[in-house]
């Protein structure tokens, strides 16, 4: 059992007791992921879903100890599906450490993941490129060597309307290259963007860094205006932004997007439009054990002002409103979660991921489940290497009304799967569903998918 699992198992009771009563759990959907620590969000909209690419802070880290990247996705901005780790340091044979903040962009049916890693040969930070045919991977090293290397970090790619792609990166400087259509080579050399007070705000007391720009550029275009949202003035960082008439400037500093908040001395932004709304992703240290080295990704919905400027926003525990209810009458992956307590995820022998390491009292929340006129039964794909346990189907909270209970038998192994079914009564309308797990001591069962039947 990891330290995060032990800590997160008590988070719900802590929130309820401390700051979020009444109905705390119904509103506590930030951070997005509670099964591990995540950092450096890079959202991508593709085919009606948001794919969220993150780093992974190791439990108990006292540095940026990161060995892999993760990916999650959502169609409703409330329930997020864990797709595991489709890329790691091992993907890059020339990399030795530091799977830090990356960015994914889609082009020509492929997905390109630009990441900073330490080059074993030089000892410097370099930017590699992973490529995949699916947004969830697996990703492979596109080059077998760095795309670019100057010791600086935090790449972010941008594809303009005219088909020209750019890669931005840098700390302490800000650089860009013009990517070729193959997305794994570039024309010309790296160009340094002038960091001026007019372009990126003035910093006082640090002659070597006269502007607010610190790291983590995120460049995008909206209504003809180019935006560069970045982490500002370490430490503790806040999120600021600049705008320009073109992708390479000249930039004009516009102010603060998110002030210094949360239990992390860094922050890292990602901004998207999805399904008619605008969303701002960031990270903090909000989970138990959270810090500047054990961070968690969160998201807020926002609206641009009429003149295109971005409002200042604060971190919340609520997260954005759900776009549409979830259909329980089609098979749902167990790792599709709005909030969880105590559980983790792992690779499943049946493909994809499953929820595991489940103990008595752990639970999963699935937000906004549309039962309609009523469900009559519930099926789940389960496994147990011990004596099994029970899945309690509750509405409204982990101690809410029980509408069904499924008994999970011993199956002879944690990846030896069987399907169990149990009757359901009283599950109607649209409600938050809680899968609460009960049984004896130790690990009880694994859960791969579930489905209600009308």
Short mmCIF file of C-alpha atoms in Angstrom, two decimals:
data_model
loop_
_atom_site.label_atom_id
_atom_site.label_comp_id
_atom_site.label_asym_id
_atom_site.label_seq_id
_atom_site.Cartn_x
_atom_site.Cartn_y
_atom_site.Cartn_z
CA UNK A 1 0.00 0.00 0.00
CA UNK A 2 1.44 3.37 -0.97
CA UNK A 3 1.64 6.41 1.25
CA UNK A 4 -0.81 8.25 -1.03
CA UNK A 5 -3.38 5.46 -0.66
CA UNK A 6 -3.12 5.57 3.11
CA UNK A 7 -3.36 9.35 3.14
CA UNK A 8 -6.16 9.72 0.62
CA UNK A 9 -8.33 7.17 2.38
CA UNK A 10 -8.84 9.70 5.14
CA UNK A 11 -9.31 12.75 2.94
CA UNK A 12 -13.10 12.64 2.71
CA UNK A 13 -13.60 12.58 6.46
CA UNK A 14 -11.04 15.36 6.84
CA UNK A 15 -12.82 17.57 4.32
CA UNK A 16 -16.22 16.91 5.81
CA UNK A 17 -15.03 17.66 9.31
CA UNK A 18 -13.03 20.73 8.42
CA UNK A 19 -14.24 22.97 5.65
CA UNK A 20 -16.78 21.59 3.24
CA UNK A 21 -19.86 20.66 5.24
CA UNK A 22 -22.58 20.04 4.31
CA UNK A 23 -22.43 17.66 1.36
CA UNK A 24 -18.66 17.90 1.10
CA UNK A 25 -18.04 14.91 -1.11
CA UNK A 26 -20.61 15.99 -3.66
CA UNK A 27 -18.55 19.12 -4.29
CA UNK A 28 -15.00 17.78 -3.83
CA UNK A 29 -14.08 16.85 -7.40
CA UNK A 30 -10.73 18.69 -7.46
CA UNK A 31 -8.03 17.44 -7.71
CA UNK A 32 -9.05 15.33 -10.70
CA UNK A 33 -6.99 12.26 -9.74
CA UNK A 34 -6.71 10.89 -6.21
CA UNK A 35 -5.05 7.51 -6.90
CA UNK A 36 -1.57 8.97 -7.52
CA UNK A 37 0.11 12.37 -7.48
CA UNK A 38 -0.08 14.11 -10.86
CA UNK A 39 1.55 17.31 -12.12
CA UNK A 40 2.02 19.57 -15.13
CA UNK A 41 -1.33 19.17 -16.94
CA UNK A 42 -1.44 19.18 -20.73
CA UNK A 43 -5.05 18.85 -21.97
CA UNK A 44 -5.90 17.96 -25.58
CA UNK A 45 -9.36 17.97 -27.18
CA UNK A 46 -9.86 15.10 -29.63
CA UNK A 47 -12.99 13.44 -31.02
CA UNK A 48 -15.36 14.68 -28.33
CA UNK A 49 -13.13 13.95 -25.35
CA UNK A 50 -10.54 15.80 -23.33
CA UNK A 51 -7.30 13.86 -23.00
CA UNK A 52 -5.25 15.01 -20.03
CA UNK A 53 -1.53 14.25 -20.10
CA UNK A 54 0.32 14.60 -16.81
CA UNK A 55 3.54 13.86 -15.05
CA UNK A 56 3.64 11.52 -12.07
CA UNK A 57 5.21 12.62 -8.80
CA UNK A 58 6.39 9.58 -6.88
CA UNK A 59 4.94 9.11 -3.39
CA UNK A 60 7.01 10.73 -0.68
CA UNK A 61 9.16 12.69 -3.12
CA UNK A 62 11.46 15.37 -1.73
CA UNK A 63 12.51 16.39 -5.25
CA UNK A 64 10.88 16.25 -8.70
CA UNK A 65 11.18 12.48 -8.75
CA UNK A 66 9.33 11.52 -11.91
CA UNK A 67 9.81 8.42 -14.07
CA UNK A 68 6.71 8.25 -16.26
CA UNK A 69 3.86 10.19 -17.76
CA UNK A 70 0.14 9.40 -17.44
CA UNK A 71 -3.01 10.02 -19.46
CA UNK A 72 -6.66 10.44 -18.42
CA UNK A 73 -9.73 11.34 -20.45
CA UNK A 74 -13.24 12.66 -19.94
CA UNK A 75 -16.31 13.40 -22.04
CA UNK A 76 -18.13 15.28 -19.27
CA UNK A 77 -15.35 17.12 -17.33
CA UNK A 78 -16.45 15.35 -14.14
CA UNK A 79 -15.68 11.64 -14.51
CA UNK A 80 -12.13 10.87 -15.65
CA UNK A 81 -10.91 7.56 -17.08
CA UNK A 82 -7.42 6.43 -16.16
CA UNK A 83 -5.51 5.13 -19.20
CA UNK A 84 -2.33 4.38 -17.29
CA UNK A 85 1.21 5.20 -18.37
CA UNK A 86 1.74 5.02 -22.15
CA UNK A 87 5.22 6.55 -21.97
CA UNK A 88 8.10 6.53 -19.49
CA UNK A 89 11.81 7.22 -19.24
CA UNK A 90 12.38 3.73 -20.61
CA UNK A 91 10.77 4.87 -23.88
CA UNK A 92 13.86 7.00 -24.50
CA UNK A 93 16.98 4.84 -24.41
CA UNK A 94 19.17 7.95 -24.25
CA UNK A 95 17.37 9.45 -21.21
CA UNK A 96 18.53 8.88 -17.65
CA UNK A 97 16.09 10.78 -15.40
CA UNK A 98 13.51 13.53 -14.96
CA UNK A 99 10.27 12.71 -16.81
CA UNK A 100 9.12 16.30 -16.46
CA UNK A 101 6.43 18.54 -17.96
CA UNK A 102 5.45 17.69 -21.53
CA UNK A 103 2.79 18.53 -24.10
CA UNK A 104 0.84 16.50 -26.69
CA UNK A 105 -0.39 17.74 -30.05
CA UNK A 106 -2.28 15.88 -32.77
CA UNK A 107 -1.49 16.09 -36.46
CA UNK A 108 -2.11 13.88 -39.48
CA UNK A 109 -3.68 11.15 -37.38
CA UNK A 110 -0.74 10.90 -35.01
CA UNK A 111 -0.03 12.22 -31.55
CA UNK A 112 3.28 13.84 -30.67
CA UNK A 113 4.38 14.10 -27.03
CA UNK A 114 7.21 16.59 -26.44
CA UNK A 115 8.93 15.97 -23.11
CA UNK A 116 12.01 17.21 -21.25
CA UNK A 117 14.34 14.51 -19.95
CA UNK A 118 17.95 14.35 -18.87
CA UNK A 119 20.28 13.25 -21.65
CA UNK A 120 22.50 10.49 -20.29
CA UNK A 121 25.35 11.42 -22.62
CA UNK A 122 25.52 15.12 -21.74
CA UNK A 123 23.88 15.35 -18.32
CA UNK A 124 21.75 18.21 -19.63
CA UNK A 125 18.00 18.53 -20.04
CA UNK A 126 16.89 17.84 -23.59
CA UNK A 127 13.55 17.58 -25.37
CA UNK A 128 12.50 14.26 -26.84
CA UNK A 129 9.44 13.35 -28.90
CA UNK A 130 7.16 10.38 -28.38
CA UNK A 131 4.74 9.45 -31.15
CA UNK A 132 1.61 7.29 -31.15
CA UNK A 133 -1.29 6.39 -33.40
CA UNK A 134 -3.79 6.79 -30.55
CA UNK A 135 -4.19 9.54 -27.94
CA UNK A 136 -3.74 6.89 -25.24
CA UNK A 137 -0.63 5.38 -26.79
CA UNK A 138 1.51 3.44 -26.52
CA UNK A 139 4.08 6.08 -27.46
CA UNK A 140 7.45 5.28 -28.99
CA UNK A 141 10.59 7.38 -29.37
CA UNK A 142 10.18 9.16 -32.70
CA UNK A 143 13.86 10.01 -33.16
CA UNK A 144 16.08 7.91 -30.93
CA UNK A 145 17.78 11.14 -29.84
CA UNK A 146 16.79 14.60 -28.63
CA UNK A 147 14.84 16.88 -30.94
CA UNK A 148 16.56 19.90 -29.40
CA UNK A 149 18.88 20.37 -26.45
CA UNK A 150 19.97 23.54 -24.70
CA UNK A 151 19.55 22.53 -21.07
CA UNK A 152 16.09 24.10 -20.74
CA UNK A 153 12.67 22.54 -20.09
CA UNK A 154 8.87 22.67 -20.42
CA UNK A 155 8.06 22.22 -24.13
CA UNK A 156 4.66 23.25 -25.49
CA UNK A 157 3.57 22.80 -29.09
CA UNK A 158 1.15 24.93 -31.06
CA UNK A 159 -0.32 24.39 -34.54
CA UNK A 160 -1.44 27.62 -36.20
CA UNK A 161 -4.32 28.01 -38.63
CA UNK A 162 -1.94 28.27 -41.58
CA UNK A 163 -0.49 24.83 -40.82
CA UNK A 164 2.76 26.08 -39.31
CA UNK A 165 3.59 24.37 -36.02
CA UNK A 166 5.77 25.81 -33.29
CA UNK A 167 7.52 24.40 -30.25
CA UNK A 168 8.07 26.72 -27.30
CA UNK A 169 10.07 25.96 -24.17
CA UNK A 170 12.40 27.43 -21.63
CA UNK A 171 13.54 28.16 -18.10
CA UNK A 172 15.13 30.67 -17.51
CA UNK A 173 14.76 31.82 -21.13
CA UNK A 174 11.93 31.46 -23.64
CA UNK A 175 12.62 29.80 -26.97
CA UNK A 176 10.77 28.60 -30.04
CA UNK A 177 11.43 26.67 -33.23
CA UNK A 178 9.27 26.30 -36.32
CA UNK A 179 8.42 22.63 -36.58
CA UNK A 180 8.31 20.98 -39.98
CA UNK A 181 5.12 19.19 -41.08
CA UNK A 182 6.59 15.88 -39.84
CA UNK A 183 6.50 17.39 -36.30
CA UNK A 184 9.85 15.75 -35.43
CA UNK A 185 12.22 18.18 -37.13
CA UNK A 186 12.43 21.94 -37.45
CA UNK A 187 13.51 24.66 -39.84
CA UNK A 188 16.23 27.09 -38.84
CA UNK A 189 17.62 27.17 -35.33
CA UNK A 190 16.10 27.87 -31.92
CA UNK A 191 15.08 31.51 -31.58
CA UNK A 192 15.09 33.27 -28.23
CA UNK A 193 12.06 35.42 -27.50
CA UNK A 194 13.09 38.71 -25.85
CA UNK A 195 11.94 38.79 -22.24
CA UNK A 196 11.00 42.43 -21.66
CA UNK A 197 8.96 44.03 -18.91
CA UNK A 198 6.43 45.18 -21.48
CA UNK A 199 6.09 41.66 -22.80
CA UNK A 200 6.18 39.59 -19.63
CA UNK A 201 5.91 41.94 -16.65
CA UNK A 202 8.64 43.35 -14.44
CA UNK A 203 10.25 41.43 -11.59
CA UNK A 204 12.08 43.30 -8.88
CA UNK A 205 15.13 42.27 -6.88
CA UNK A 206 16.51 39.72 -9.34
CA UNK A 207 18.77 41.32 -11.98
CA UNK A 208 19.38 37.97 -13.69
CA UNK A 209 15.62 37.52 -14.21
CA UNK A 210 14.16 40.97 -14.83
CA UNK A 211 10.73 39.75 -15.97
CA UNK A 212 7.99 37.66 -14.37
CA UNK A 213 8.42 34.82 -16.86
CA UNK A 214 9.69 31.71 -15.09
CA UNK A 215 8.77 28.59 -17.09
CA UNK A 216 5.93 26.45 -18.52
CA UNK A 217 4.73 28.41 -21.57
CA UNK A 218 1.33 27.44 -22.98
CA UNK A 219 0.65 29.10 -26.33
CA UNK A 220 -2.71 29.08 -28.12
CA UNK A 221 -4.84 31.19 -30.42
CA UNK A 222 -8.38 32.39 -29.90
CA UNK A 223 -10.38 34.82 -32.06
CA UNK A 224 -7.24 35.97 -33.85
CA UNK A 225 -5.31 36.67 -30.64
CA UNK A 226 -2.30 34.66 -29.50
CA UNK A 227 -1.96 33.86 -25.80
CA UNK A 228 1.07 32.75 -23.81
CA UNK A 229 0.05 31.53 -20.36
CA UNK A 230 3.07 30.85 -18.15
CA UNK A 231 4.31 30.17 -14.64
CA UNK A 232 5.54 33.42 -13.14
CA UNK A 233 8.09 34.50 -10.53
CA UNK A 234 9.24 31.51 -8.54
CA UNK A 235 8.94 30.81 -5.71
CA UNK A 236 6.00 30.39 -5.01
CA UNK A 237 4.83 30.71 -8.61
CA UNK A 238 1.63 32.25 -9.88
CA UNK A 239 0.14 31.93 -13.38
CA UNK A 240 0.29 34.98 -15.65
CA UNK A 241 -0.24 35.60 -19.35
CA UNK A 242 0.70 37.75 -22.30
CA UNK A 243 -0.92 38.26 -25.70
CA UNK A 244 0.41 38.99 -29.18
CA UNK A 245 -0.81 39.61 -32.73
CA UNK A 246 1.32 36.71 -33.99
CA UNK A 247 2.73 33.40 -32.73
CA UNK A 248 6.22 34.83 -32.12
CA UNK A 249 5.18 38.19 -30.69
CA UNK A 250 5.55 40.98 -29.95
CA UNK A 251 4.11 40.01 -26.57
CA UNK A 252 2.24 42.31 -24.20
CA UNK A 253 1.90 41.40 -20.54
CA UNK A 254 -1.74 41.14 -19.44
CA UNK A 255 -1.65 40.14 -15.78
CA UNK A 256 -2.50 37.32 -13.38
CA UNK A 257 -4.60 34.27 -14.25
CA UNK A 258 -4.17 32.44 -10.92
CA UNK A 259 -2.47 33.97 -7.88
CA UNK A 260 -0.10 32.13 -5.58
CA UNK A 261 -2.28 29.48 -3.95
CA UNK A 262 -2.16 25.87 -2.85
CA UNK A 263 0.51 23.79 -1.16
CA UNK A 264 2.88 23.71 -4.13
CA UNK A 265 5.58 26.27 -4.89
CA UNK A 266 5.23 25.56 -8.64
CA UNK A 267 2.25 25.74 -10.94
CA UNK A 268 1.72 24.76 -14.57
CA UNK A 269 -1.20 25.77 -16.75
CA UNK A 270 -3.13 24.24 -19.64
CA UNK A 271 -6.02 26.01 -21.36
CA UNK A 272 -8.62 24.55 -23.73
CA UNK A 273 -12.06 25.18 -25.16
CA UNK A 274 -14.35 22.14 -25.06
CA UNK A 275 -18.03 21.65 -25.77
CA UNK A 276 -18.74 25.37 -25.66
CA UNK A 277 -16.84 26.08 -22.44
CA UNK A 278 -13.33 27.24 -21.54
CA UNK A 279 -11.22 25.34 -19.00
CA UNK A 280 -8.08 26.16 -17.06
CA UNK A 281 -5.94 23.28 -15.76
CA UNK A 282 -3.30 23.68 -13.08
CA UNK A 283 -1.68 21.78 -10.23
CA UNK A 284 -1.46 22.20 -6.48
CA UNK A 285 -0.61 20.18 -3.39
CA UNK A 286 -4.19 19.60 -2.27
CA UNK A 287 -4.11 15.86 -1.59
CA UNK A 288 -2.91 14.54 1.77
CA UNK A 289 0.87 14.47 1.70
CA UNK A 290 0.78 17.07 -1.06
CA UNK A 291 3.64 19.52 -1.52
CA UNK A 292 5.73 21.14 -4.21
CA UNK A 293 7.06 17.67 -4.98
CA UNK A 294 3.81 15.70 -4.60
CA UNK A 295 1.34 17.63 -6.68
CA UNK A 296 -2.16 17.09 -8.06
CA UNK A 297 -3.88 18.33 -11.21
CA UNK A 298 -7.13 20.29 -10.95
CA UNK A 299 -9.36 22.24 -13.34
CA UNK A 300 -11.68 25.26 -13.34
CA UNK A 301 -14.25 26.40 -15.88
CA UNK A 302 -14.06 30.07 -16.82
CA UNK A 303 -15.33 32.62 -19.32
CA UNK A 304 -13.21 35.08 -21.25
CA UNK A 305 -14.13 38.72 -20.89
CA UNK A 306 -15.72 40.44 -23.86
CA UNK A 307 -12.37 41.88 -24.93
CA UNK A 308 -10.70 38.46 -24.86
CA UNK A 309 -8.82 38.93 -21.63
CA UNK A 310 -8.66 36.10 -19.10
CA UNK A 311 -10.19 36.67 -15.65
CA UNK A 312 -8.25 35.99 -12.50
CA UNK A 313 -9.45 32.75 -10.93
CA UNK A 314 -8.81 30.84 -7.73
CA UNK A 315 -8.30 27.18 -6.95
CA UNK A 316 -11.43 25.37 -5.79
CA UNK A 317 -12.32 21.92 -4.56
CA UNK A 318 -15.54 21.89 -6.60
CA UNK A 319 -14.20 21.56 -10.12
CA UNK A 320 -16.30 22.41 -13.18
CA UNK A 321 -19.96 21.48 -13.67
CA UNK A 322 -20.68 18.19 -15.36
CA UNK A 323 -21.42 18.64 -19.08
CA UNK A 324 -23.79 15.69 -19.45
CA UNK A 325 -24.89 12.77 -17.26
CA UNK A 326 -23.20 9.38 -17.43
CA UNK A 327 -25.06 6.42 -18.94
CA UNK A 328 -24.96 3.47 -16.53
CA UNK A 329 -26.60 1.13 -19.02
CA UNK A 330 -23.47 0.82 -21.13
CA UNK A 331 -20.30 -0.78 -19.80
CA UNK A 332 -18.28 1.67 -17.73
CA UNK A 333 -14.65 1.18 -16.85
CA UNK A 334 -14.12 0.98 -13.10
CA UNK A 335 -11.27 3.46 -13.48
CA UNK A 336 -13.74 6.12 -14.67
CA UNK A 337 -13.89 8.15 -11.49
CA UNK A 338 -15.02 11.55 -10.24
CA UNK A 339 -13.60 11.01 -6.76
CA UNK A 340 -12.13 8.07 -4.91
CA UNK A 341 -10.99 7.15 -1.45
CA UNK A 342 -8.34 4.54 -0.77
CA UNK A 343 -8.18 2.79 -4.13
CA UNK A 344 -5.45 2.66 -6.76
CA UNK A 345 -5.35 1.61 -10.41
CA UNK A 346 -3.16 -0.93 -12.18
CA UNK A 347 -2.74 -2.58 -15.57
CA UNK A 348 -5.36 -5.27 -16.16
CA UNK A 349 -4.65 -8.65 -17.74
CA UNK A 350 -7.88 -8.14 -19.70
CA UNK A 351 -6.57 -4.92 -21.24
CA UNK A 352 -6.61 -1.35 -20.06
CA UNK A 353 -6.64 -0.63 -16.36
CA UNK A 354 -8.53 -1.92 -13.34
CA UNK A 355 -9.17 -0.59 -9.86
CA UNK A 356 -7.27 -2.51 -7.22
CA UNK A 357 -5.78 -2.47 -3.74
CA UNK A 358 -9.33 -2.20 -2.43
CA UNK A 359 -9.89 -2.44 1.32
CA UNK A 360 -12.89 -2.26 3.62
CA UNK A 361 -14.47 1.20 3.53
CA UNK A 362 -12.83 2.39 0.31
CA UNK A 363 -15.11 3.89 -2.30
CA UNK A 364 -15.42 5.30 -5.82
CA UNK A 365 -17.71 8.17 -6.74
CA UNK A 366 -19.21 8.39 -10.24
CA UNK A 367 -20.87 11.74 -10.75
CA UNK A 368 -24.24 12.41 -12.34
CA UNK A 369 -25.39 8.91 -13.27
CA UNK A 370 -28.63 8.91 -15.31
CA UNK A 371 -30.67 5.96 -14.06
CA UNK A 372 -33.87 7.26 -15.65
CA UNK A 373 -36.92 5.19 -14.75
CA UNK A 374 -34.88 2.74 -12.75
CA UNK A 375 -32.27 -0.02 -12.87
CA UNK A 376 -33.15 -3.60 -11.96
CA UNK A 377 -29.71 -5.22 -11.78
CA UNK A 378 -25.98 -4.52 -11.70
CA UNK A 379 -23.08 -6.49 -13.16
CA UNK A 380 -19.39 -6.14 -12.41
CA UNK A 381 -16.18 -7.75 -13.63
CA UNK A 382 -14.26 -8.70 -10.52
CA UNK A 383 -11.29 -10.70 -9.27
CA UNK A 384 -10.00 -11.62 -5.84
CA UNK A 385 -6.86 -13.37 -4.66
CA UNK A 386 -8.29 -13.64 -1.16
CA UNK A 387 -11.82 -14.38 0.04
CA UNK A 388 -13.49 -11.48 -1.81
CA UNK A 389 -15.85 -8.89 -0.39
CA UNK A 390 -18.90 -6.82 -1.25
CA UNK A 391 -19.70 -3.91 -3.57
CA UNK A 392 -22.35 -1.71 -2.01
CA UNK A 393 -24.21 0.48 -4.50
CA UNK A 394 -25.07 3.73 -2.73
CA UNK A 395 -26.61 6.99 -3.91
CA UNK A 396 -25.67 10.50 -2.87
CA UNK A 397 -22.73 9.63 -0.65
CA UNK A 398 -20.57 6.79 0.66
CA UNK A 399 -23.09 6.39 3.48
CA UNK A 400 -26.11 7.10 1.28
CA UNK A 401 -29.05 4.91 0.41
CA UNK A 402 -28.06 1.37 -0.56
CA UNK A 403 -29.82 0.25 -3.76
CA UNK A 404 -27.95 -3.03 -4.20
CA UNK A 405 -25.12 -5.18 -2.88
CA UNK A 406 -22.99 -7.51 -4.99
CA UNK A 407 -21.01 -10.28 -3.33
CA UNK A 408 -17.59 -10.93 -4.83
CA UNK A 409 -16.23 -14.46 -4.38
CA UNK A 410 -12.66 -15.67 -4.29
CA UNK A 411 -11.59 -16.16 -7.91
CA UNK A 412 -8.16 -17.65 -7.32
CA UNK A 413 -6.10 -14.61 -8.31
CA UNK A 414 -6.04 -10.82 -8.60
CA UNK A 415 -6.20 -11.10 -12.40
CA UNK A 416 -8.51 -14.11 -12.56
CA UNK A 417 -11.73 -12.45 -13.62
CA UNK A 418 -15.39 -13.36 -13.32
CA UNK A 419 -18.66 -11.45 -13.68
CA UNK A 420 -21.08 -11.10 -10.80
CA UNK A 421 -24.65 -9.77 -10.96
CA UNK A 422 -27.01 -8.61 -8.22
CA UNK A 423 -30.51 -7.07 -8.06
CA UNK A 424 -31.01 -3.31 -7.77
CA UNK A 425 -33.99 -1.40 -6.39
CA UNK A 426 -34.50 2.33 -5.98
CA UNK A 427 -31.90 3.60 -8.47
CA UNK A 428 -33.87 6.23 -10.42
CA UNK A 429 -33.28 9.72 -11.77
CA UNK A 430 -29.83 11.28 -12.10
CA UNK A 431 -27.71 10.85 -8.99
CA UNK A 432 -24.13 10.47 -7.84
CA UNK A 433 -23.28 6.79 -7.56
CA UNK A 434 -20.92 5.47 -4.92
CA UNK A 435 -19.36 2.03 -5.16
CA UNK A 436 -18.48 1.34 -1.55
CA UNK A 437 -16.38 -1.73 -0.79
CA UNK A 438 -16.84 -3.84 2.33
CA UNK A 439 -15.46 -7.04 3.79
CA UNK A 440 -12.70 -8.29 6.04
CA UNK A 441 -9.17 -7.03 6.55
CA UNK A 442 -6.54 -6.62 3.86
CA UNK A 443 -7.16 -6.36 0.15
CA UNK A 444 -10.62 -7.55 -0.87
CA UNK A 445 -11.07 -7.47 -4.64
CA UNK A 446 -10.22 -5.89 -7.97
CA UNK A 447 -12.81 -4.23 -10.21
CA UNK A 448 -12.46 -3.96 -13.99
CA UNK A 449 -15.85 -2.67 -15.23
CA UNK A 450 -19.48 -2.35 -14.21
CA UNK A 451 -22.88 -1.92 -15.85
CA UNK A 452 -26.49 -1.45 -14.74
CA UNK A 453 -29.44 -3.08 -16.49
CA UNK A 454 -32.97 -1.73 -16.78
#
